[in-house]
């Protein structure tokens, strides 16, 4: 009891004793603010549940998501052994949803790693170096921004061939430009500050300045943006899956499951409804968490 | 007298010059962006795993036929020259032949585009007519139940897969309730009655005075248009709310209230007047988004627009059609962006 109290006091101190202490303290204060936001915690809860579900899918899923049973096809909701019913090949929908969370997380994680890093790289280099490098990089960014996202992703998948990895690439290719713009804007304001001049006078190389002194300051707004973008990424991936350009059958990708259920929508509505609800829940969770994080990490951008 | 005239003219010219310069800069940067867009589509077309020659001549053609077509398509030229050819063709409205039906892609696009335009326009209308008042009221009565509703509406709009919502809409309003027409633009019974003038059936049938067709077309378009309208409503109401909040906390609003002006006059006559330009740019953006975002909606509702066209072409590896469609959608997107940008420069004195 007393130990947790001292830990809490240690974290909430106004006079940090070391750099790490200060960093942990500010993280803890951010967490406290976030914890006060019920909706954000609700979103976080859903996402934690999703990750656990994906990790322990073989233990949770009542059936094998790939095993077909034609004698047992299109069972309605709540039928014995199949709480969410079965699809046109007699596969258990609940199990397929549980395994599908792995695919969703896989796509989201990869895109969330590729797009912001690429954007950060382009944006900070453009902002720090300036001159014609800036002009060219930003022009390229504008060109990609000018493309309608889904159509560009469609064209890329068409060129690369359908599949999960190519869907990830296509979505990343359409997702990085806003990050580049944001990182550039931040770099421009940071570049003029005194401490950057000080570091430069000490002889730090541009690479060191960008990676050690500019990137850390761009991270927090980047995280907010990524979290808010996650919903869009999920929707884009589901859209590609729905069009048959993402994950290929028999993979239990949620968008592809909707497309499959579409054929029986009027008579067997649950086949398409359940995966749609799953997509909606997860992207809603990301939006709620993103809103909360924005209030913590980036108060000036927050909704008034 | 002459002198004052002269100075006034000079003053006008002085205030016009930066404005004109801004417009020219915007036009220049847009043409570079367009060039880049064409270059990207060109590159996509070149990395395709499909051999364009084989797709035309077929697998059993002799080597000499193959070579002839290879040369005819200009594939023996350097890439840069090929790109210039491509540029030349596109500038003349020539996107090549569709491999599926051997018709010019530009004709196909001209045929399907009005369907998309009709859908997106009606969607934007719905979004604006509902979204703007909702945003204004949410800002004025901040924290009230209507503000909470506006928040939920927007949140759900940002999180819902549009194709799924479309399916559910079809299921409920068409399948169960039977309130609206099903997929497609018209029932088979009503097809090809009205001569096509604009390609937009609602307008065509109104011109022809055939209200039976009009009613049928309306029952088909209302569900997909409402769906798209909901998405633009989510965006427009959020933006309207934050613009209005900014204005309502400004000092001139307090002054107007102190003067004893009615609240209605303060909101609509003062605050709202000041957000009009911002609002139009937002609406133009959401219109552009609807034109492209209708891809999935068109598929759900079997709507024969540009989105269905691109996707069908994609699934049958008809690359000319895919790239042609992509370029057209991209150009419209850029033009609408340019339009909103120019509007901002011209009408908002603060941006000068």
XYZ file of C-alpha atoms in Angstrom:
656
model
C 0.000 0.000 0.000
C 2.615 2.497 1.090
C 4.879 1.391 -1.732
C 2.273 2.092 -4.436
C 1.629 5.417 -2.803
C 5.275 6.369 -2.959
C 5.465 5.206 -6.574
C 2.541 7.457 -7.346
C 4.142 10.327 -5.475
C 7.418 9.668 -7.235
C 5.625 9.868 -10.580
C 3.670 12.994 -9.704
C 6.600 14.977 -8.351
C 7.192 18.494 -9.595
C 10.962 18.124 -9.367
C 12.137 15.210 -11.510
C 15.572 13.964 -10.563
C 16.584 12.507 -13.906
C 15.630 12.638 -17.531
C 13.931 9.260 -17.347
C 12.069 10.306 -14.233
C 10.696 13.361 -16.042
C 9.681 11.308 -19.041
C 7.899 8.685 -16.932
C 6.190 11.409 -14.923
C 4.811 13.117 -18.001
C 3.679 9.769 -19.404
C 1.908 9.009 -16.134
C 0.176 12.392 -16.113
C -0.957 11.818 -19.681
C -2.311 8.418 -18.686
C -4.233 9.978 -15.799
C -5.849 12.473 -18.171
C -6.682 9.730 -20.634
C -8.131 7.586 -17.865
C -10.560 10.353 -17.042
C -11.957 10.165 -20.571
C -14.599 7.430 -20.407
C -15.111 7.135 -24.142
C -11.385 6.847 -24.828
C -11.052 4.140 -22.175
C -13.998 2.347 -23.743
C -12.173 2.404 -27.091
C -8.968 1.222 -25.477
C -10.851 -1.618 -23.791
C -12.240 -2.820 -27.116
C -8.807 -2.714 -28.695
C -7.173 -4.625 -25.847
C -9.912 -7.232 -26.188
C -9.255 -7.373 -29.919
C -5.528 -7.959 -29.438
C -6.195 -10.683 -26.865
C -8.717 -12.245 -29.214
C -6.194 -12.308 -32.033
C -3.446 -13.703 -29.801
C -5.533 -16.510 -28.370
C -7.726 -17.162 -31.403
C -7.147 -20.951 -31.436
C -8.183 -21.167 -27.775
C -11.270 -18.952 -28.030
C -12.704 -19.981 -31.379
C -15.273 -22.760 -30.921
C -14.629 -24.217 -34.399
C -11.995 -24.353 -37.102
C -12.642 -21.282 -39.306
C -11.817 -23.176 -42.492
C -13.707 -26.428 -41.987
C -16.715 -26.671 -44.285
C -19.864 -28.514 -43.448
C -22.326 -28.287 -46.300
C -24.999 -30.140 -44.377
C -24.987 -27.346 -41.829
C -24.901 -24.276 -44.068
C -26.598 -20.895 -43.455
C -27.679 -21.708 -39.917
C -29.341 -18.655 -38.311
C -28.135 -16.689 -35.300
C -28.192 -18.538 -32.020
C -28.321 -22.014 -33.478
C -26.749 -24.653 -31.224
C -22.949 -24.518 -31.330
C -22.969 -21.530 -33.690
C -24.012 -18.370 -31.805
C -23.473 -16.181 -34.915
C -24.727 -18.824 -37.356
C -22.841 -20.358 -40.272
C -22.023 -19.125 -43.756
C -22.794 -20.547 -47.188
C -20.185 -23.293 -46.784
C -21.261 -24.183 -43.275
C -18.281 -22.495 -41.596
C -18.818 -21.051 -38.129
C -19.101 -17.246 -38.450
C -17.982 -16.513 -34.891
C -14.773 -18.502 -35.370
C -14.125 -16.779 -38.669
C -14.610 -13.367 -37.039
C -12.166 -14.304 -34.284
C -9.523 -15.439 -36.751
C -10.295 -12.443 -38.959
C -9.145 -10.123 -36.163
C -5.616 -11.404 -36.840
C -5.789 -10.241 -40.452
C -7.217 -6.855 -39.485
C -4.522 -6.288 -36.869
C -1.841 -7.460 -39.280
C -2.903 -4.972 -41.964
C -3.402 -2.084 -39.556
C -0.076 -2.641 -37.816
C 1.901 -2.836 -41.036
C 0.293 0.252 -42.543
C 0.664 2.126 -39.254
C 4.382 1.305 -39.334
C 5.071 2.012 -42.990
C 3.036 5.141 -43.741
C 3.997 7.392 -40.792
C 7.674 6.456 -41.002
C 7.767 7.192 -44.715
C 5.899 10.440 -44.153
C 8.158 11.419 -41.253
C 11.245 10.788 -43.347
C 10.011 12.796 -46.331
C 8.537 15.610 -44.239
C 11.464 16.214 -41.906
C 14.033 16.054 -44.693
C 11.982 18.466 -46.804
C 11.478 20.825 -43.878
C 15.048 20.730 -42.577
C 16.984 20.804 -45.841
C 14.644 23.272 -47.570
C 15.349 24.740 -50.993
C 14.752 22.650 -54.078
C 14.706 19.396 -52.085
C 11.717 20.799 -50.230
C 10.032 21.895 -53.454
C 10.438 18.512 -55.136
C 9.446 16.394 -52.141
C 6.393 18.498 -51.406
C 5.364 18.465 -55.053
C 5.472 14.656 -55.014
C 3.444 14.692 -51.799
C 0.861 16.951 -53.420
C 0.571 14.628 -56.392
C -0.219 11.693 -54.127
C -2.630 13.818 -52.096
C -4.419 14.809 -55.294
C -5.324 11.208 -56.035
C -8.537 9.939 -54.602
C -7.310 7.372 -52.082
C -9.442 4.359 -52.831
C -9.068 4.753 -56.581
C -5.290 5.024 -56.268
C -5.201 1.953 -54.038
C -7.358 0.118 -56.576
C -5.000 0.997 -59.416
C -1.962 -0.083 -57.392
C -3.501 -3.391 -56.428
C -4.418 -3.894 -60.062
C -0.799 -3.370 -61.042
C 0.713 -5.434 -58.231
C -1.870 -8.204 -58.085
C -4.470 -8.963 -55.415
C -3.399 -10.122 -51.963
C -2.905 -8.949 -48.391
C 0.680 -7.720 -48.766
C -0.154 -5.730 -51.872
C -3.229 -4.294 -50.189
C -0.967 -3.149 -47.321
C 1.431 -1.556 -49.807
C -1.370 0.136 -51.726
C -2.962 1.557 -48.577
C 0.426 2.751 -47.295
C 1.135 4.425 -50.617
C -2.067 6.398 -50.291
C -1.701 7.090 -46.554
C 1.750 8.659 -46.185
C 1.282 12.170 -47.702
C -0.640 13.747 -44.785
C 2.117 12.597 -42.401
C 4.743 14.162 -44.627
C 2.899 17.484 -44.619
C 2.479 17.415 -40.878
C 6.099 16.466 -40.186
C 7.291 19.224 -42.521
C 5.169 21.859 -40.788
C 6.506 20.786 -37.378
C 10.080 20.727 -38.642
C 9.776 24.251 -39.997
C 8.777 25.588 -36.581
C 11.391 23.530 -34.731
C 14.214 24.327 -37.138
C 14.203 28.011 -36.230
C 14.402 27.411 -32.480
C 17.474 28.274 -30.423
C 18.306 24.802 -29.207
C 18.670 23.543 -32.772
C 21.125 26.374 -33.447
C 22.952 25.402 -30.262
C 23.202 21.772 -31.315
C 24.361 22.816 -34.741
C 27.059 25.053 -33.272
C 28.288 22.071 -31.289
C 28.910 20.414 -34.627
C 26.034 17.945 -34.874
C 25.456 16.563 -38.362
C 22.124 17.151 -40.116
C 21.321 13.437 -39.801
C 21.848 13.589 -36.058
C 19.798 16.752 -35.722
C 16.907 15.258 -37.664
C 16.901 11.850 -35.979
C 17.752 12.885 -32.420
C 16.350 16.380 -32.071
C 13.523 16.791 -34.556
C 11.911 13.351 -34.746
C 11.207 13.054 -31.014
C 9.204 16.278 -31.143
C 7.149 15.136 -34.121
C 6.225 11.826 -32.536
C 3.306 12.884 -30.338
C 1.272 14.566 -33.073
C 2.148 11.643 -35.334
C 0.754 9.148 -32.814
C -2.517 11.040 -32.586
C -2.818 11.187 -36.332
C -2.019 7.474 -36.695
C -4.655 6.478 -34.157
C -7.271 8.607 -35.887
C -6.168 7.182 -39.248
C -6.470 3.582 -38.087
C -10.231 3.619 -38.625
C -9.698 4.833 -42.179
C -7.086 2.115 -42.751
C -9.443 -0.571 -41.494
C -12.245 0.724 -43.702
C -9.942 0.890 -46.734
C -8.661 -2.650 -46.130
C -12.200 -3.924 -45.704
C -13.207 -2.124 -48.900
C -10.386 -3.756 -50.846
C -11.308 -7.120 -49.325
C -14.922 -6.531 -50.271
C -13.899 -5.888 -53.880
C -11.911 -9.135 -53.879
C -8.592 -7.287 -54.096
C -7.346 -7.813 -50.546
C -7.161 -11.075 -48.666
C -8.145 -13.994 -50.883
C -10.585 -16.772 -50.000
C -10.822 -18.843 -47.913
C -9.122 -16.344 -45.615
C -11.635 -15.003 -43.047
C -11.034 -11.322 -43.786
C -14.017 -9.268 -42.602
C -14.520 -7.280 -45.822
C -14.361 -10.422 -47.943
C -16.872 -12.072 -45.589
C -19.324 -9.218 -46.221
C -18.869 -9.601 -49.946
C -19.620 -13.297 -49.637
C -22.692 -12.715 -47.483
C -23.954 -10.095 -49.907
C -25.308 -12.792 -52.196
C -27.790 -14.003 -49.573
C -28.467 -10.670 -47.915
C -32.250 -10.804 -48.313
C -32.758 -14.316 -46.935
C -29.756 -14.826 -44.658
C -28.929 -11.345 -43.423
C -26.590 -12.335 -40.572
C -23.858 -13.653 -42.871
C -23.018 -10.125 -44.053
C -24.187 -8.283 -40.934
C -21.841 -9.814 -38.361
C -18.506 -8.986 -40.054
C -19.796 -5.452 -40.726
C -20.536 -4.995 -37.034
C -17.028 -6.227 -36.240
C -15.455 -3.669 -38.606
C -17.652 -0.914 -37.197
C -16.797 -1.772 -33.577
C -13.057 -1.795 -34.167
C -12.917 1.413 -36.192
C -15.189 3.121 -33.672
C -12.790 2.034 -30.920
C -9.847 3.538 -32.784
C -11.735 6.799 -33.326
C -12.680 7.058 -29.639
C -9.138 6.344 -28.497
C -7.728 8.764 -31.067
C -9.991 11.567 -29.829
C -8.866 10.917 -26.267
C -5.192 10.770 -27.182
C -5.499 14.017 -29.082
C -6.753 15.758 -25.969
C -3.802 14.423 -23.988
C -0.927 14.762 -26.433
C -1.985 17.675 -28.545
C -4.254 20.003 -26.555
C -4.111 22.838 -29.090
C -5.646 20.608 -31.779
C -8.333 19.245 -29.521
C -12.014 19.760 -30.096
C -13.221 22.751 -28.146
C -10.271 65.050 -60.368
C -8.190 63.213 -62.907
C -5.562 62.749 -60.282
C -7.885 61.108 -57.777
C -9.209 58.862 -60.513
C -5.655 57.876 -61.263
C -4.718 57.085 -57.679
C -7.883 55.139 -57.202
C -7.059 53.095 -60.250
C -3.557 52.522 -58.997
C -4.907 51.443 -55.645
C -7.232 48.974 -57.344
C -4.380 47.609 -59.403
C -2.183 47.328 -56.338
C -4.822 45.327 -54.523
C -5.426 43.187 -57.582
C -1.834 42.274 -58.266
C -1.190 39.864 -55.334
C -4.604 38.353 -55.943
C -3.767 37.685 -59.572
C -0.371 36.405 -58.619
C -1.918 33.958 -56.173
C -4.240 32.672 -58.862
C -1.390 32.225 -61.305
C 0.719 30.396 -58.736
C -2.214 28.124 -57.924
C -2.787 27.394 -61.613
C 0.908 26.652 -62.145
C 1.133 24.263 -59.222
C -2.051 22.529 -60.326
C -0.709 21.889 -63.808
C 2.442 20.360 -62.313
C 0.267 18.178 -60.075
C -1.743 17.064 -63.095
C 1.460 16.184 -64.917
C 2.531 14.136 -61.915
C -0.826 12.376 -61.795
C -0.490 11.391 -65.452
C 3.060 10.205 -64.819
C 1.957 8.004 -61.918
C -0.836 6.413 -63.951
C 1.610 5.918 -66.819
C 4.036 4.118 -64.518
C 1.245 1.972 -63.067
C 0.277 1.027 -66.617
C 3.858 0.015 -67.378
C 4.476 -2.171 -64.348
C 1.309 -4.142 -64.961
C 2.038 -7.853 -65.249
C -0.246 -7.951 -68.294
C 1.297 -7.813 -71.758
C -0.750 -5.186 -73.637
C 0.217 -6.645 -77.019
C -0.844 -10.170 -76.094
C -4.113 -8.787 -74.772
C -4.863 -7.369 -78.225
C -3.504 -9.970 -80.643
C -4.267 -13.047 -78.583
C -1.962 -15.942 -77.810
C -2.033 -17.595 -81.200
C -0.920 -14.605 -83.270
C 2.239 -14.972 -85.333
C 5.444 -13.232 -84.311
C 5.124 -10.737 -87.194
C 1.630 -9.675 -86.094
C 2.919 -9.369 -82.540
C 5.808 -7.181 -83.688
C 3.527 -5.021 -85.813
C 1.181 -4.307 -82.899
C 4.182 -3.830 -80.594
C 5.422 -1.112 -82.901
C 1.952 0.321 -83.434
C 1.548 0.823 -79.692
C 4.916 2.602 -79.648
C 6.404 0.126 -77.177
C 9.705 0.062 -79.093
C 10.294 3.745 -78.299
C 12.150 4.967 -75.188
C 9.986 5.304 -72.053
C 10.147 9.101 -72.081
C 8.876 9.225 -75.648
C 6.125 6.785 -74.709
C 5.157 9.068 -71.843
C 4.982 12.056 -74.203
C 2.760 10.060 -76.568
C 0.549 9.156 -73.618
C 0.411 12.797 -72.543
C -0.478 13.887 -76.072
C -3.280 11.320 -76.276
C -4.739 12.188 -72.880
C -4.657 15.901 -73.654
C -6.736 15.081 -76.724
C -9.196 13.133 -74.614
C -7.945 9.791 -75.923
C -7.507 7.099 -73.284
C -7.116 4.270 -75.791
C -9.478 1.433 -76.532
C -11.218 -0.655 -73.927
C -10.029 -4.238 -74.279
C -13.402 -5.533 -73.192
C -15.752 -3.953 -75.702
C -13.266 -2.441 -78.199
C -14.771 1.013 -77.801
C -12.850 4.170 -76.935
C -12.503 4.471 -73.150
C -13.376 8.178 -73.348
C -16.799 7.309 -74.817
C -17.434 4.804 -72.071
C -16.496 7.332 -69.416
C -18.712 9.989 -70.959
C -21.555 7.487 -70.816
C -21.111 6.387 -67.193
C -20.049 9.692 -65.664
C -23.484 11.383 -65.514
C -24.748 8.555 -63.305
C -21.986 9.239 -60.769
C -22.502 12.982 -61.046
C -26.226 12.654 -60.383
C -25.653 10.469 -57.333
C -22.862 12.587 -55.836
C -24.720 15.849 -56.417
C -27.865 14.642 -54.697
C -25.725 13.207 -51.888
C -23.920 16.505 -51.372
C -27.236 18.396 -51.408
C -28.549 16.158 -48.635
C -25.310 16.508 -46.699
C -25.293 20.312 -46.952
C -28.985 20.862 -46.230
C -28.828 18.759 -43.071
C -25.183 19.119 -42.082
C -24.840 22.905 -42.054
C -27.853 23.613 -39.795
C -26.855 20.711 -37.542
C -23.320 22.078 -37.212
C -24.530 25.630 -36.511
C -27.018 24.507 -33.861
C -24.441 22.194 -32.276
C -22.026 25.129 -31.991
C -24.589 27.594 -30.661
C -25.992 25.149 -28.102
C -22.690 23.640 -27.180
C -22.973 20.688 -24.814
C -26.723 20.335 -25.307
C -28.377 17.105 -26.393
C -28.349 18.243 -30.011
C -24.585 18.774 -29.805
C -24.221 15.245 -28.431
C -26.337 13.868 -31.275
C -24.228 15.722 -33.830
C -21.118 14.233 -32.225
C -22.462 10.681 -32.356
C -23.675 11.118 -35.934
C -20.210 12.214 -37.020
C -18.421 9.500 -35.028
C -20.578 6.751 -36.474
C -20.117 8.218 -39.962
C -16.333 8.093 -39.596
C -16.395 4.496 -38.332
C -18.959 2.742 -40.516
C -17.935 0.793 -43.618
C -20.007 2.467 -46.321
C -20.579 -0.690 -48.357
C -21.921 -2.492 -45.326
C -24.259 0.350 -44.421
C -25.491 0.263 -48.025
C -26.200 -3.446 -47.772
C -28.081 -2.960 -44.519
C -30.048 -0.111 -46.093
C -31.017 -2.335 -49.007
C -31.985 -5.105 -46.626
C -34.205 -2.930 -44.454
C -35.707 -0.348 -46.806
C -35.906 -2.488 -49.934
C -36.024 -6.077 -48.734
C -38.141 -5.752 -45.610
C -40.081 -2.494 -45.832
C -40.204 -2.136 -49.615
C -40.083 1.676 -49.375
C -37.481 2.247 -52.081
C -36.538 0.825 -55.449
C -33.829 -1.824 -55.508
C -30.387 -1.736 -57.127
C -29.917 -0.015 -60.485
C -31.118 3.370 -61.720
C -34.591 2.341 -62.962
C -36.912 -0.633 -62.961
C -36.625 -2.604 -66.191
C -40.141 -1.518 -67.059
C -39.130 2.157 -67.186
C -35.844 1.809 -69.022
C -35.125 3.716 -72.248
C -38.458 5.562 -72.241
C -37.016 9.020 -71.759
C -34.519 10.309 -74.356
C -31.094 10.854 -72.770
C -30.072 14.503 -72.905
C -27.890 14.998 -69.867
C -27.519 11.344 -68.887
C -28.981 12.235 -65.481
C -32.326 10.483 -65.384
C -33.959 12.787 -62.855
C -33.232 15.804 -65.069
C -33.996 14.008 -68.342
C -37.379 12.809 -67.152
C -38.225 16.235 -65.745
C -37.401 17.817 -69.116
C -39.516 15.225 -70.911
C -42.288 15.764 -68.375
C -42.530 12.027 -67.697
C -43.227 11.977 -63.977
C -43.707 8.218 -63.810
C -40.077 7.738 -64.811
C -39.046 10.539 -62.481
C -40.749 8.909 -59.502
C -39.220 5.550 -60.318
C -35.730 7.026 -60.752
C -36.155 8.919 -57.496
C -37.123 5.761 -55.612
C -33.923 4.159 -56.871
C -31.535 7.035 -56.196
C -32.822 8.132 -52.815
C -31.225 5.356 -50.758
C -27.673 5.507 -52.181
C -27.842 9.317 -52.214
C -28.932 9.430 -48.574
C -26.108 7.080 -47.725
C -23.511 9.282 -49.421
C -25.265 12.302 -47.945
C -24.804 10.845 -44.486
C -21.055 10.615 -45.003
C -20.785 14.177 -46.223
C -23.090 15.265 -43.386
C -20.720 13.729 -40.842
C -17.851 15.783 -42.223
C -19.708 19.009 -43.010
C -21.475 19.221 -39.646
C -18.186 18.734 -37.758
C -16.427 21.420 -39.762
C -19.373 23.829 -39.533
C -19.438 23.360 -35.784
C -15.777 24.165 -35.287
C -15.906 27.169 -37.656
C -18.943 28.529 -35.817
C -17.394 28.003 -32.385
C -14.433 30.076 -33.485
C -16.704 32.917 -34.637
C -19.030 32.811 -31.636
C -16.150 33.492 -29.260
C -15.006 36.506 -31.288
C -15.407 39.993 -29.869
C -17.667 41.277 -32.607
C -20.278 38.736 -31.560
C -20.187 40.096 -28.013
C -20.457 43.624 -29.403
C -23.455 42.669 -31.504
C -25.132 41.131 -28.476
C -24.381 44.150 -26.325
C -25.946 46.342 -29.007
C -29.136 44.403 -28.329
C -29.223 42.519 -31.589
C -31.443 39.452 -31.648
C -29.645 36.152 -31.195
C -30.930 34.987 -34.566
C -29.438 38.061 -36.239
C -26.135 37.524 -34.416
C -25.876 33.907 -35.481
C -27.072 34.019 -39.068
C -26.377 37.650 -39.949
C -22.930 37.961 -38.379
C -21.223 34.732 -37.386
C -22.551 32.582 -40.221
C -21.743 35.233 -42.828
C -18.121 35.016 -41.826
C -17.805 31.274 -42.261
C -19.390 31.121 -45.701
C -16.129 30.993 -47.632
C -14.594 28.359 -45.365
C -17.796 26.393 -45.631
C -17.827 26.436 -49.420
C -14.288 25.061 -49.522
C -15.345 22.278 -47.166
C -18.371 21.509 -49.318
C -16.251 21.425 -52.475
C -13.870 18.988 -50.769
C -16.658 16.735 -49.623
C -18.172 16.834 -53.107
C -14.857 15.687 -54.548
C -14.702 12.946 -51.944
C -18.194 11.764 -52.829
C -17.343 11.608 -56.522
C -14.562 9.178 -55.725
C -15.985 7.617 -52.579
C -18.982 6.402 -54.503
C -16.938 3.462 -55.850
C -18.154 1.042 -53.188
C -21.657 2.494 -53.038
C -22.065 2.110 -56.780
C -21.133 -1.534 -56.561
C -23.580 -2.260 -53.761
C -26.405 -0.529 -55.620
C -25.390 -1.778 -59.101
C -25.188 1.896 -60.069
C -23.657 2.142 -63.552
C -21.294 5.013 -62.722
C -17.568 5.582 -62.987
C -16.819 3.645 -59.808
C -18.477 0.473 -61.086
C -16.792 1.058 -64.432
C -13.297 1.189 -62.936
C -13.895 -1.846 -60.721
C -15.370 -3.975 -63.483
C -12.468 -3.041 -65.736
C -10.059 -3.872 -62.935
C -11.442 -7.344 -62.398
C -11.160 -8.100 -66.114
C -7.647 -6.587 -66.402
C -8.800 -3.891 -68.846
C -5.962 -1.526 -68.000
C -6.782 1.294 -70.426
C -10.199 1.608 -68.864
C -8.823 1.535 -65.296
C -6.209 4.207 -66.001
C -8.621 6.344 -68.005
C -11.124 6.254 -65.177
C -8.423 6.970 -62.590
C -7.150 9.962 -64.560
C -10.642 11.419 -64.986
C -11.489 11.027 -61.293
C -8.085 12.458 -60.329
C -8.501 15.464 -62.618
C -11.948 16.228 -61.228
C -10.527 15.935 -57.730
C -7.721 18.365 -58.539
C -10.075 20.814 -60.260
C -12.448 20.906 -57.293
C -9.513 21.464 -54.969
C -8.293 24.269 -57.184
C -11.764 25.764 -57.242
C -12.029 25.830 -53.457
C -8.505 27.197 -53.169
C -9.228 30.011 -55.621
C -12.487 30.810 -53.894
C -10.602 31.185 -50.667
C -8.034 33.493 -52.181
C -10.583 35.657 -53.939
C -13.237 36.021 -51.265
C -11.385 35.799 -47.987
C -9.438 39.018 -47.430
C -7.531 37.406 -44.548
C -5.745 34.995 -46.863
C -4.083 37.849 -48.751
